[in-house]
Short mmCIF file of C-alpha atoms and ligand atoms in Angstrom, two decimals:
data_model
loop_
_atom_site.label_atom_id
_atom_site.label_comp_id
_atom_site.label_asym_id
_atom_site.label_seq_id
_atom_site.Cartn_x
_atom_site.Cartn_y
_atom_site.Cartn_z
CA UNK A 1 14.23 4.90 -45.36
CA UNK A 2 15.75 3.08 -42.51
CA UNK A 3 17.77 4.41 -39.70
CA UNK A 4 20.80 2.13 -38.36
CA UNK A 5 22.86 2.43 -35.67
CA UNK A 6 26.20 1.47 -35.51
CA UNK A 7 26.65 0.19 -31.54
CA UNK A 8 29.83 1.17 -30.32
CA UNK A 9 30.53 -2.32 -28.90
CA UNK A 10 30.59 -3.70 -32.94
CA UNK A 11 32.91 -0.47 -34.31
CA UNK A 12 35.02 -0.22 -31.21
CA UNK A 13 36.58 -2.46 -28.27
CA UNK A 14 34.85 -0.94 -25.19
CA UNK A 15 37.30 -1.98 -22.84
CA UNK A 16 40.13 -0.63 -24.96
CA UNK A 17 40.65 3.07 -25.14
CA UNK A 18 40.70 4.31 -28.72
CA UNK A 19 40.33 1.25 -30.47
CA UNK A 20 38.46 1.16 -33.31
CA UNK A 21 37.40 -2.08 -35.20
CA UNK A 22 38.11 -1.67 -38.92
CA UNK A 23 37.31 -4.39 -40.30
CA UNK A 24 34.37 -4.74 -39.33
CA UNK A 25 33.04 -1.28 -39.67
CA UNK A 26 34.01 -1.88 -43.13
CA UNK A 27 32.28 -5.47 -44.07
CA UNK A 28 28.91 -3.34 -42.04
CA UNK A 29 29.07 -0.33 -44.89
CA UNK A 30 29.39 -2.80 -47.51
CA UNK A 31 26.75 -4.58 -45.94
CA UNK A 32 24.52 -1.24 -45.90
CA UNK A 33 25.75 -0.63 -49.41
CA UNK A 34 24.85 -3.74 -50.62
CA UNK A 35 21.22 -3.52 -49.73
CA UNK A 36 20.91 -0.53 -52.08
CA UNK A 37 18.37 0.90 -48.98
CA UNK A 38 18.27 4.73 -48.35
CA UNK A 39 19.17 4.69 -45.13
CA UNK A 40 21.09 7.66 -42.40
CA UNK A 41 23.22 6.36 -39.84
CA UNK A 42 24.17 7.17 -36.45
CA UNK A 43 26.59 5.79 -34.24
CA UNK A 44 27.93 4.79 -30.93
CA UNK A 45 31.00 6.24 -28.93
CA UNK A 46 32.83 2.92 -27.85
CA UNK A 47 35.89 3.56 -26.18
CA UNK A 48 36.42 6.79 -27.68
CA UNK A 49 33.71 8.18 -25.60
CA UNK A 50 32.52 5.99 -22.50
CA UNK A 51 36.29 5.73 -20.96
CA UNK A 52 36.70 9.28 -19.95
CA UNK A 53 33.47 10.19 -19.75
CA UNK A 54 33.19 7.93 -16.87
CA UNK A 55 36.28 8.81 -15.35
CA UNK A 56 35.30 12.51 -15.26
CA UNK A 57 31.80 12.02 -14.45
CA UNK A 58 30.82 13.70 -17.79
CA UNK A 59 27.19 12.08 -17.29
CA UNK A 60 26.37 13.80 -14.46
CA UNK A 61 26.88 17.24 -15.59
CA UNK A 62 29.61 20.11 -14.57
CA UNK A 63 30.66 19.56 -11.20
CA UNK A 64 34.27 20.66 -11.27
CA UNK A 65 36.25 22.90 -13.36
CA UNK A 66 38.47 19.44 -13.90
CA UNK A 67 35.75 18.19 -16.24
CA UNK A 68 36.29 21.10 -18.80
CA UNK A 69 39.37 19.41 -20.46
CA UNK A 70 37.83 16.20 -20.47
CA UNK A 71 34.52 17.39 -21.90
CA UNK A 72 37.32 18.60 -24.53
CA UNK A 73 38.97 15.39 -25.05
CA UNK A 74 35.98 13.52 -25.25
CA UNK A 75 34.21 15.64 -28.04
CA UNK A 76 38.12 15.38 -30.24
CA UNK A 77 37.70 11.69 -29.47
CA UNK A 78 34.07 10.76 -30.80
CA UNK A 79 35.17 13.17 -33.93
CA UNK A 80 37.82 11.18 -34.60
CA UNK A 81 35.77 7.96 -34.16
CA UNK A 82 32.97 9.70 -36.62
CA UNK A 83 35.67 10.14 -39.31
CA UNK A 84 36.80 7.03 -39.09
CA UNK A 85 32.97 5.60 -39.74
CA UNK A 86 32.74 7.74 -42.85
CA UNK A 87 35.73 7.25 -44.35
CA UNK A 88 34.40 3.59 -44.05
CA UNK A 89 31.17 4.75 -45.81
CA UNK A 90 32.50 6.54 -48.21
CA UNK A 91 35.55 4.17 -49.49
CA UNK A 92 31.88 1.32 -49.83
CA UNK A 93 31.03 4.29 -51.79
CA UNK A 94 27.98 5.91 -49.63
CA UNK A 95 28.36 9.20 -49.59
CA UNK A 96 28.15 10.57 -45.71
CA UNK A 97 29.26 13.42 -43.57
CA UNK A 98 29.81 13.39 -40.15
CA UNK A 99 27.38 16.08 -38.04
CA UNK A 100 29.01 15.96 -34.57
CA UNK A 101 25.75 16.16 -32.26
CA UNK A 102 27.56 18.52 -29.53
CA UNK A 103 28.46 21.19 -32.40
CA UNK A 104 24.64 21.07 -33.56
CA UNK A 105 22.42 20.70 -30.62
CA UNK A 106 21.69 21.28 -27.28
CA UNK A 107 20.20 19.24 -24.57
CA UNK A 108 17.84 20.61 -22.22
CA UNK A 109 18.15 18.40 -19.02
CA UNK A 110 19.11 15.32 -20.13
CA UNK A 111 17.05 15.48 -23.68
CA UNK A 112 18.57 16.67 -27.21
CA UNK A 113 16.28 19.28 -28.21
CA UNK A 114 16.62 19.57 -32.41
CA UNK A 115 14.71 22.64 -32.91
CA UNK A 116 16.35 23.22 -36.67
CA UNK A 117 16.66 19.80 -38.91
CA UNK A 118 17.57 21.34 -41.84
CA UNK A 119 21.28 20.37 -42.08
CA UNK A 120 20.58 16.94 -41.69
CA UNK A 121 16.90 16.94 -44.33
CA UNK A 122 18.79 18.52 -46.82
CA UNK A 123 21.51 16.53 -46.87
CA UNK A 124 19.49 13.22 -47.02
CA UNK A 125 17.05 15.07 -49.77
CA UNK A 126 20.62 15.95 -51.68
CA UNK A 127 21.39 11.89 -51.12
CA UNK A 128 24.30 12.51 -48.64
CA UNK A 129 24.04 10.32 -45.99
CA UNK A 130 23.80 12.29 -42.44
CA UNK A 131 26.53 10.44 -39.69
CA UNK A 132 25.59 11.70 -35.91
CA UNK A 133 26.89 10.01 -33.04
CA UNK A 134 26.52 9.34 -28.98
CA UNK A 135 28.86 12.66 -27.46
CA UNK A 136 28.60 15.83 -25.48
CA UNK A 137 26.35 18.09 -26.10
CA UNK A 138 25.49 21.66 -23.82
CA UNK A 139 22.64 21.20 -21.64
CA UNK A 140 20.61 24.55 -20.88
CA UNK A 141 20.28 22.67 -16.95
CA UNK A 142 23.26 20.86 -16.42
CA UNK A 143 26.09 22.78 -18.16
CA UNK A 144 26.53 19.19 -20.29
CA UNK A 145 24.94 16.12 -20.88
CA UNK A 146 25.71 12.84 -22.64
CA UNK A 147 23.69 11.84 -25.51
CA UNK A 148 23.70 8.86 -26.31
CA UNK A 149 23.26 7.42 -29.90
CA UNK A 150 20.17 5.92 -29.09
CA UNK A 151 18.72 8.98 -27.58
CA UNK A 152 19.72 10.48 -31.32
CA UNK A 153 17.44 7.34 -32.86
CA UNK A 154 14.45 8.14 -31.49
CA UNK A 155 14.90 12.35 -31.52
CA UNK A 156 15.48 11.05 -35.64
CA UNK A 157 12.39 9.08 -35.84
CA UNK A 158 10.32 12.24 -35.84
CA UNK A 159 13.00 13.89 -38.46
CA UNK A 160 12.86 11.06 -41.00
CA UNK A 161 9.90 8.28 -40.18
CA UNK A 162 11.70 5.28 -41.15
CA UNK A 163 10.48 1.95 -42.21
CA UNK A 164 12.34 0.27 -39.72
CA UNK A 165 14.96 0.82 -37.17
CA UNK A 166 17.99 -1.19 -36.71
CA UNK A 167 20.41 -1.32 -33.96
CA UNK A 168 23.85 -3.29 -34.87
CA UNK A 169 25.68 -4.66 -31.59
CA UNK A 170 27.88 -7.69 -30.71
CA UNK A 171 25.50 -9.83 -29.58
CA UNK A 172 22.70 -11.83 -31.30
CA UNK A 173 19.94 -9.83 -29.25
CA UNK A 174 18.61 -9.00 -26.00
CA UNK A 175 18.85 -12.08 -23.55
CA UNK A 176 17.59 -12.36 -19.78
CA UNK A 177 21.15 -11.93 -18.92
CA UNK A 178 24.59 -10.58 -20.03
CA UNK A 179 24.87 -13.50 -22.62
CA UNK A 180 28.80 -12.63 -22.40
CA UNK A 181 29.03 -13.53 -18.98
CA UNK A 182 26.47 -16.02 -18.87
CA UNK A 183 26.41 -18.26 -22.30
CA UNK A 184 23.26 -20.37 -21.16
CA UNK A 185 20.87 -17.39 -21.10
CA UNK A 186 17.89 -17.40 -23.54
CA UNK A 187 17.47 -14.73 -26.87
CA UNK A 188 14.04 -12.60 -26.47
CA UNK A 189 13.06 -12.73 -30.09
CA UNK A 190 10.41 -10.05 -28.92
CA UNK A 191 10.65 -7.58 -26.63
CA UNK A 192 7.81 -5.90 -24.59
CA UNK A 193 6.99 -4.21 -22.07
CA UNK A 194 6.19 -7.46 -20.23
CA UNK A 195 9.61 -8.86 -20.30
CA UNK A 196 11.69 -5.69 -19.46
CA UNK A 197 11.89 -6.65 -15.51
CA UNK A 198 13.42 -9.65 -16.11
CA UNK A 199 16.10 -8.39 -18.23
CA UNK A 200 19.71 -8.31 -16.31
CA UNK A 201 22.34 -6.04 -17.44
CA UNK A 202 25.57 -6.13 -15.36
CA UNK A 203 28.16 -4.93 -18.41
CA UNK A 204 31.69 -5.80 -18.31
CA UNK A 205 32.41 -2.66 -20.19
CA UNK A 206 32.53 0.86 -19.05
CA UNK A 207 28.98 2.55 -20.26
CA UNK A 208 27.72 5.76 -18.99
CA UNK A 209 24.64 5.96 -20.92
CA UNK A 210 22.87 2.67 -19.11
CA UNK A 211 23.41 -0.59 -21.22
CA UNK A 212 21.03 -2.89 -22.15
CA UNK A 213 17.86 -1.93 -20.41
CA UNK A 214 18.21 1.66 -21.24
CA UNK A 215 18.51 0.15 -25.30
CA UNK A 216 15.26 -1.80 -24.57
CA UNK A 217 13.26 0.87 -23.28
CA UNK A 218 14.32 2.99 -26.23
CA UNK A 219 13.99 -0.03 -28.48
CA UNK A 220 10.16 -0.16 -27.07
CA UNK A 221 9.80 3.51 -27.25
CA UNK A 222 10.49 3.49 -31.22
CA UNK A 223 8.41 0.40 -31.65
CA UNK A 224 5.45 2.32 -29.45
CA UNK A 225 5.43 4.87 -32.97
CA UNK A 226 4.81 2.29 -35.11
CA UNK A 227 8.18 0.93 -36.56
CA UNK A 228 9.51 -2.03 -36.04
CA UNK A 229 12.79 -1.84 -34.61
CA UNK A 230 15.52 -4.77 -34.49
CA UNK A 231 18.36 -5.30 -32.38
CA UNK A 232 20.85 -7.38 -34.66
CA UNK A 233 24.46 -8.98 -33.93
CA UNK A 234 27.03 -6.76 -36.70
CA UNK A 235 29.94 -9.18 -35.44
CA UNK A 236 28.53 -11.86 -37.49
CA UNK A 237 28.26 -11.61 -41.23
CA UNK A 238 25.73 -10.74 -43.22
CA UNK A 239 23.43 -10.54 -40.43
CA UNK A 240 23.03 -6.51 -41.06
CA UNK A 241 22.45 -7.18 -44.78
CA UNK A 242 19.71 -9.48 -44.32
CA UNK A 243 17.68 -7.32 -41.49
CA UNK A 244 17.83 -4.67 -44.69
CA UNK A 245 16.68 -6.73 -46.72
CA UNK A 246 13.53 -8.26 -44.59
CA UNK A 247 15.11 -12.10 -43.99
CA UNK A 248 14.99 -14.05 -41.07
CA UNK A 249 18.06 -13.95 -39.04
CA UNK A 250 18.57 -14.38 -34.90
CA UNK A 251 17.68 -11.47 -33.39
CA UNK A 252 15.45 -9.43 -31.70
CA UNK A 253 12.48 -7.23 -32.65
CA UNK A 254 10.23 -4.70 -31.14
CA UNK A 255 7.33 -4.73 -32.95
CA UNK A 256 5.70 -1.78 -34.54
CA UNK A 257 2.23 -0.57 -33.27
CA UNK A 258 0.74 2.11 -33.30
CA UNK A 259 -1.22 3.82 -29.83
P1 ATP B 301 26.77 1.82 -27.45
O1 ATP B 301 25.47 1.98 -26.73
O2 ATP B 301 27.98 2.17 -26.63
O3 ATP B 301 26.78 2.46 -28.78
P2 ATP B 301 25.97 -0.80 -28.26
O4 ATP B 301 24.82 -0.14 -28.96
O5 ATP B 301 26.73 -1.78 -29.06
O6 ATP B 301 26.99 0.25 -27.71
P3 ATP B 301 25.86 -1.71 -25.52
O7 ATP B 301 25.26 -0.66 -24.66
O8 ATP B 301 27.34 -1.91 -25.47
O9 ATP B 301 25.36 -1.50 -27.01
O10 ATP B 301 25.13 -3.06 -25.24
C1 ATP B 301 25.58 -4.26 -25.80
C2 ATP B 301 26.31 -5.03 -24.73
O11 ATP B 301 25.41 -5.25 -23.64
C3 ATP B 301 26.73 -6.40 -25.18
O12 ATP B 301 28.08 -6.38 -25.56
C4 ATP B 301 26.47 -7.30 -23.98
O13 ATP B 301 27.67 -7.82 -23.44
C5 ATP B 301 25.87 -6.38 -22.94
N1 ATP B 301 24.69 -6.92 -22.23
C6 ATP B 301 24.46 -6.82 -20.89
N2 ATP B 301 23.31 -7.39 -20.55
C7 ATP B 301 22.76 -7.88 -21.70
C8 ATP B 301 21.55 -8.59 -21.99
N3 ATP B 301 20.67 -8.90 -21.05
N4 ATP B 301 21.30 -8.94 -23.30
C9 ATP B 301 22.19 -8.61 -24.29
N5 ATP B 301 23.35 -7.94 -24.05
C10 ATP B 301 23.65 -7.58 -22.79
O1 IP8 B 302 27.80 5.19 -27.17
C1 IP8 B 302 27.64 7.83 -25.60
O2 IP8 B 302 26.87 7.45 -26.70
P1 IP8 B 302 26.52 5.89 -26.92
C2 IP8 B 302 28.39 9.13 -25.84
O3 IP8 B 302 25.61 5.84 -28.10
C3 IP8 B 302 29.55 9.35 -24.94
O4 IP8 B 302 25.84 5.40 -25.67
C4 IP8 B 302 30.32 10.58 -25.16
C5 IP8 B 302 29.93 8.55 -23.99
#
């Protein structure tokens, strides 16, 4: 099986509150369904999640009694988001159910903690595809914590062992530099742990769970268990379809070993 995660820069406009991008969550299920691969998904929150969470300091834990309501709004707003993903999966007829993370596990400072995977096993073993997301979650230390889709990627890695792991964004890879802000940078067709320093990752967009870096180390973390895991550009089409189904396209790849 292969896990994919839907970035929330390809499903939503980051600097737009609320705005989700249709289209082209809908040509990415397609894509997914087209492959015919067994795959779960998770995804990103976008702008239905970074926007107030950064506004309300949601990543840093409770602070204020101010943050309750926006802890509130945030979870409504990545449930809406998740719908909106499956009702994309489902009308490219994959069967999936969104599991909001915060209503199923808790985070003990600053890491999910998934002490009972049987929702999520038995719904892949039924062939229903599982649909977490990047939200807030309780955290035994902080009150709350933000966890991020990625975070959910590798906690799933030891739920499901995948063949590969794929992360969709809106850019062809990882580059030394914000290639949106600086068009001449170079793609890193493979990341390692050698090249992570030099890797700058001033965003444009509102993020509260790190960026880019924070993907590669994650990206390397996966890869450390033996999977190969690919960072791939879900703006462009058929790019997703082709990582499923093994072909060459631009992008970038941590490369599976094993310790
Ligand atoms: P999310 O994590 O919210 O689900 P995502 O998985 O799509 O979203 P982002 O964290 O938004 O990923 O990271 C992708 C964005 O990072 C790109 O839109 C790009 O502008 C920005 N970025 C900054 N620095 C770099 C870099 N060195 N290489 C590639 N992208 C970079
Ligand atoms: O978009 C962040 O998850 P991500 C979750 O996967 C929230 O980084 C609520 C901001």
């Amino acid at each position: 099986m292969i896990l994919i995660k839907l970035g929330g820069s390809v499903i939503t406009d980051k600097s737009r509150y609320r705005v989700f991008n249709r289209e082209c969550t809908e040509r990415l299920c397609q894509e997914i369904k087209k492959s015919g691969k067994k795959v779960v998904v998770i995804h990103g929150a976008g702008s239905f999640g970074h926007i107030i969470a950064s506004k309300y300091f949601l990543n840093l834990g409770l602070k204020g009694k101010d943050q309750i309501s926006a802890y509130a709004r945030t979870c409504y707003d990545t449930r809406c988001l998740s719908l909106l993903v499956v009702k994309e999966l489902n009308n490219a007829g994959l069967p999936a159910v969104s599991i909001p993370t915060g209503s199923c596990f808790i985070m003990k400072n600053g890491r999910l903690d998934v002490r009972d995977d049987s929702v999520l096993k038995g719904m892949f073993e039924l062939g229903v595809i599982p649909v977490t997301f990047g939200d807030v979650t309780l955290d035994t230390e902080f009150g709350f914590a933000i966890c991020s889709g990625d975070q959910l990627v590798e906690v799933l890695m030891d739920v499901f062992h995948p063949s590969k792991v794929i992360f969709v964004s809106d850019v062809d890879g990882i580059y030394y530099e914000n290639p949106k802000l600086n068009p001449g940078t170079q793609l890193i067709e493979t990341v390692n742990k050698s090249v992570l320093d030099a890797i700058k990752t001033d965003n444009s967009t509102m993020d509260v769970t790190g960026g880019i870096r924070k993907k590669v180390e994650s990206m390397l973390r996966i890869s450390g268990k033996g999977c190969d895991c690919i960072l791939v550009n879900g703006a462009v089409k058929g790019r997703l379809l082709s990582v499923l189904n093994g072909e060459y396209v631009p992008c970038t790849i941590a490369k599976g070993q094993m310790k």
